[in-house]
Amino acid sequence: MLNIAVLSVNHHLATIEIREKVAFAQNELAPAISSLLSIPGIKACVVFSTCNRSEICVTSDVDNIREILTEFLATTHGIEHSLLLQYVSFFEGNEAIEHICCVASGLDSLVLGEPQIFGQLKEAYQFSKEQGALDKILEKLFQHAFTTAKKVRTDTNIGASPVSVAYCAVKLSEKIFTNLADQTVLLIGAGEMIELSAQHLHKKGVKRMIFVNRTIENAQTIAVTYGAEAINLKHLSEHLYRADIVISSTAAPVPILGKGLIETVLIQRKHQPMLLLDLAIPRDIEHESNQLEDVFLYTVDDLQQVVDSNLENREQDKVIAEEI
């Protein structure tokens, strides 16, 4: 008999150091799906990876599916199986269905009710569909999860206030800089997180934004909306000294900002403080940069404090959403 199972490494148990080790880059998804489907007993799968979680959802007809999926994740990312075990959450049957619905609705996110997760999950489902990796059970599961998430949005206020990781990053910037509108913000990447950050910064009156991307056309597309500058990633070192705040969210497999470069930039800035917000998994900014004076480096996990202060009004809605 076929059963649904989900293996998850997420922010509840795993630190950012562990989560970046098990993250799937976009170009790794197709090979991962192909490898999963070649394992005896696995009939269909969806692989899902964001800054807060990496998850594998499968239908299978074997009893030891937890061990199989944990071994797969450990082997794929070159991690010791025994080390990974303490960070793994596993769901099967009805618990797996409930988990996927909670994820789609934003109830299992670092930021309760954040809307981005819905789109990310939909993209992962669509990609698996294009790879021919779905069966009728997973197809039905994800359609049910999307319908549930929409109902949660309609019937509760859980997504009413603009609390997202990007929003929290901008709120944190306000705490560090008294007058955020006077700062120059350099944004690296061109994905949804960067676009959301730019929207929130614009609402706060920030006028000096510089968009940086490996593909200059992608940076220009966002920059033109805000009358901002766009530069190619290869010229980043020439412009970094201008930034009071750096927000980075790329899909780069290794850090793009090293401690040495930031050290040089601080000298150019005559040691004026810099706020570095690393919203990427794997991380874009070398963690050792935090050792430098005049540098305030925050990762996704560090935003928890800002998140908590915005969640009190949502707890009642969470109860209603969980019932749905």
XYZ file of C-alpha atoms in Angstrom, residues 18-260:
243
model
C 23.092 22.729 9.173
C 20.362 24.084 6.892
C 22.861 25.455 4.388
C 24.585 22.064 4.271
C 21.388 20.264 3.206
C 20.030 22.970 0.860
C 19.312 22.038 -2.755
C 20.428 24.596 -5.360
C 18.121 24.976 -8.364
C 20.496 23.039 -10.629
C 20.594 20.161 -8.111
C 16.835 19.577 -8.043
C 16.484 17.564 -11.268
C 19.359 15.140 -10.409
C 17.976 14.779 -6.846
C 14.493 13.917 -8.139
C 15.956 11.455 -10.643
C 18.033 9.766 -7.893
C 15.037 9.527 -5.570
C 12.864 7.901 -8.221
C 15.604 5.323 -8.873
C 15.385 4.100 -5.243
C 13.250 0.919 -4.997
C 9.937 1.629 -3.245
C 9.782 5.390 -3.994
C 7.007 6.035 -6.507
C 6.813 9.858 -6.634
C 8.506 12.856 -5.023
C 8.690 16.623 -4.518
C 11.939 18.235 -3.312
C 11.546 21.598 -1.627
C 14.347 23.920 -0.449
C 14.147 27.463 1.007
C 16.202 29.522 3.474
C 14.401 27.865 6.398
C 13.908 24.292 5.251
C 14.856 21.438 2.959
C 12.118 18.836 2.567
C 11.542 15.653 0.623
C 7.955 14.509 0.137
C 7.392 11.047 -1.343
C 4.895 8.283 -1.860
C 6.371 4.862 -1.161
C 5.462 1.258 -0.411
C 8.354 0.451 1.962
C 8.414 0.402 5.774
C 11.860 1.942 6.318
C 11.255 5.116 4.299
C 12.547 7.378 7.098
C 15.944 5.673 7.035
C 16.023 5.675 3.217
C 15.306 9.429 2.985
C 17.726 10.355 5.772
C 20.467 8.290 4.124
C 19.677 9.924 0.770
C 19.905 13.452 2.216
C 23.142 12.658 4.079
C 24.801 11.016 1.057
C 23.674 13.699 -1.407
C 25.194 16.482 0.724
C 28.211 14.621 2.097
C 27.064 14.681 5.743
C 27.443 11.937 8.327
C 24.164 10.044 8.685
C 24.450 9.976 12.489
C 25.030 13.758 12.633
C 21.982 14.514 10.474
C 19.595 12.370 12.543
C 19.295 14.895 15.394
C 18.095 17.610 13.005
C 15.544 15.606 11.051
C 11.759 15.827 11.432
C 9.713 13.009 9.909
C 6.006 12.874 9.088
C 3.976 9.997 7.697
C 0.363 9.424 6.651
C -2.085 11.982 8.064
C 0.737 13.806 9.881
C 2.495 14.317 6.530
C -0.708 15.724 4.993
C -1.180 18.091 7.931
C 2.472 19.169 7.761
C 2.346 20.057 4.045
C -0.884 22.018 4.616
C 0.736 23.921 7.513
C 3.804 24.699 5.406
C 1.670 25.940 2.481
C -0.366 28.136 4.849
C 2.719 29.715 6.447
C 1.940 28.159 9.852
C 5.292 26.358 10.023
C 7.404 29.305 8.859
C 9.951 31.285 10.878
C 7.622 34.233 10.242
C 4.123 32.999 11.055
C 1.763 33.469 8.125
C 4.394 34.769 5.674
C 3.027 34.504 2.121
C 6.230 33.710 0.167
C 6.245 30.064 1.218
C 3.050 29.390 -0.760
C 4.681 30.459 -4.029
C 7.899 28.577 -3.247
C 5.996 25.350 -2.539
C 3.963 25.790 -5.713
C 7.177 26.185 -7.738
C 8.606 22.986 -6.206
C 5.384 21.095 -7.034
C 5.381 22.474 -10.602
C 9.037 21.521 -11.103
C 8.373 17.933 -9.967
C 5.394 17.805 -12.304
C 7.578 18.906 -15.242
C 10.081 16.173 -14.287
C 7.294 13.555 -14.404
C 7.885 12.867 -10.706
C 4.279 13.087 -9.430
C 1.648 10.386 -9.028
C -2.090 10.794 -8.368
C -1.547 10.816 -4.588
C 1.020 13.639 -4.500
C -0.945 15.550 -7.136
C -4.028 15.389 -4.915
C -2.032 16.191 -1.745
C -0.530 19.393 -3.125
C -3.785 20.574 -4.707
C -5.445 20.029 -1.306
C -2.610 21.939 0.442
C -2.945 24.911 -1.938
C -6.734 25.008 -1.477
C -6.274 24.863 2.316
C -3.707 27.678 2.263
C -6.065 29.900 0.235
C -8.888 29.196 2.687
C -6.617 30.130 5.612
C -5.805 33.438 3.879
C -9.496 34.119 3.219
C -10.954 33.057 6.570
C -8.282 34.466 8.929
C -6.148 37.599 9.265
C -2.951 35.598 9.585
C -1.488 37.191 6.455
C -2.949 40.648 7.044
C 0.099 42.557 8.332
C 3.222 42.668 6.167
C 5.395 40.376 8.275
C 7.931 38.601 6.080
C 11.659 37.936 6.398
C 12.263 40.944 4.117
C 9.961 43.114 6.245
C 11.784 42.033 9.421
C 15.137 42.833 7.794
C 13.965 46.387 7.104
C 12.513 46.719 10.638
C 15.898 45.676 12.025
C 17.586 48.318 9.837
C 15.337 50.930 11.456
C 16.516 49.847 14.907
C 20.190 50.236 13.929
C 19.873 53.496 11.964
C 17.763 56.279 13.472
C 16.932 57.753 10.098
C 16.704 54.929 7.595
C 15.770 57.274 4.732
C 19.259 58.850 4.843
C 21.118 55.559 4.300
C 22.449 54.001 1.109
C 21.265 50.406 0.690
C 22.981 47.910 -1.600
C 20.851 44.884 -2.511
C 22.488 41.767 -3.965
C 20.304 39.371 -5.968
C 17.149 39.800 -8.015
C 14.708 37.315 -6.493
C 11.506 37.799 -4.527
C 13.302 38.499 -1.228
C 15.232 41.401 -2.790
C 12.111 42.783 -4.497
C 10.183 42.676 -1.202
C 13.066 44.331 0.656
C 13.131 47.106 -1.944
C 9.369 47.650 -1.592
C 9.632 47.993 2.203
C 12.683 50.274 1.955
C 10.874 52.482 -0.558
C 7.897 52.770 1.817
C 10.319 53.902 4.541
C 11.550 56.719 2.290
C 14.921 55.230 1.295
C 15.996 56.996 -1.898
C 19.519 55.629 -2.464
C 19.381 51.972 -3.519
C 21.954 50.067 -5.585
C 20.922 46.728 -7.114
C 23.646 44.177 -7.814
C 23.279 41.007 -9.818
C 25.375 38.619 -11.900
C 23.017 39.365 -14.812
C 22.911 43.164 -15.076
C 19.567 43.102 -16.946
C 17.869 41.506 -13.916
C 19.245 44.232 -11.624
C 18.120 46.930 -14.051
C 14.571 45.557 -14.177
C 14.128 46.167 -10.419
C 16.253 49.340 -10.295
C 14.154 51.194 -12.858
C 11.082 50.870 -10.585
C 12.819 52.876 -7.853
C 14.970 55.198 -9.965
C 17.966 53.333 -8.574
C 21.360 52.190 -9.851
C 22.109 48.734 -11.217
C 25.604 47.205 -11.312
C 27.098 43.901 -12.326
C 28.240 41.586 -9.525
C 31.815 41.626 -10.880
C 31.987 45.366 -10.023
C 30.677 44.862 -6.459
C 34.044 45.495 -4.772
C 34.261 48.929 -6.445
C 30.895 50.078 -5.046
C 30.587 48.287 -1.696
C 32.159 51.173 0.287
C 29.109 53.319 -0.560
C 26.694 51.032 1.300
C 25.529 51.678 4.856
C 23.264 48.637 4.604
C 23.780 45.495 2.515
C 20.904 43.059 1.954
C 21.960 39.884 0.162
C 19.819 37.009 -1.078
C 21.313 35.014 -3.946
C 21.479 31.344 -4.870
C 25.303 31.344 -4.887
C 26.776 28.051 -3.583
C 29.622 29.877 -1.747
C 29.862 33.279 0.035
C 30.166 36.267 -2.308
C 31.264 38.698 0.425
C 34.389 37.686 2.318
C 35.814 39.073 5.540
C 38.885 40.442 3.696
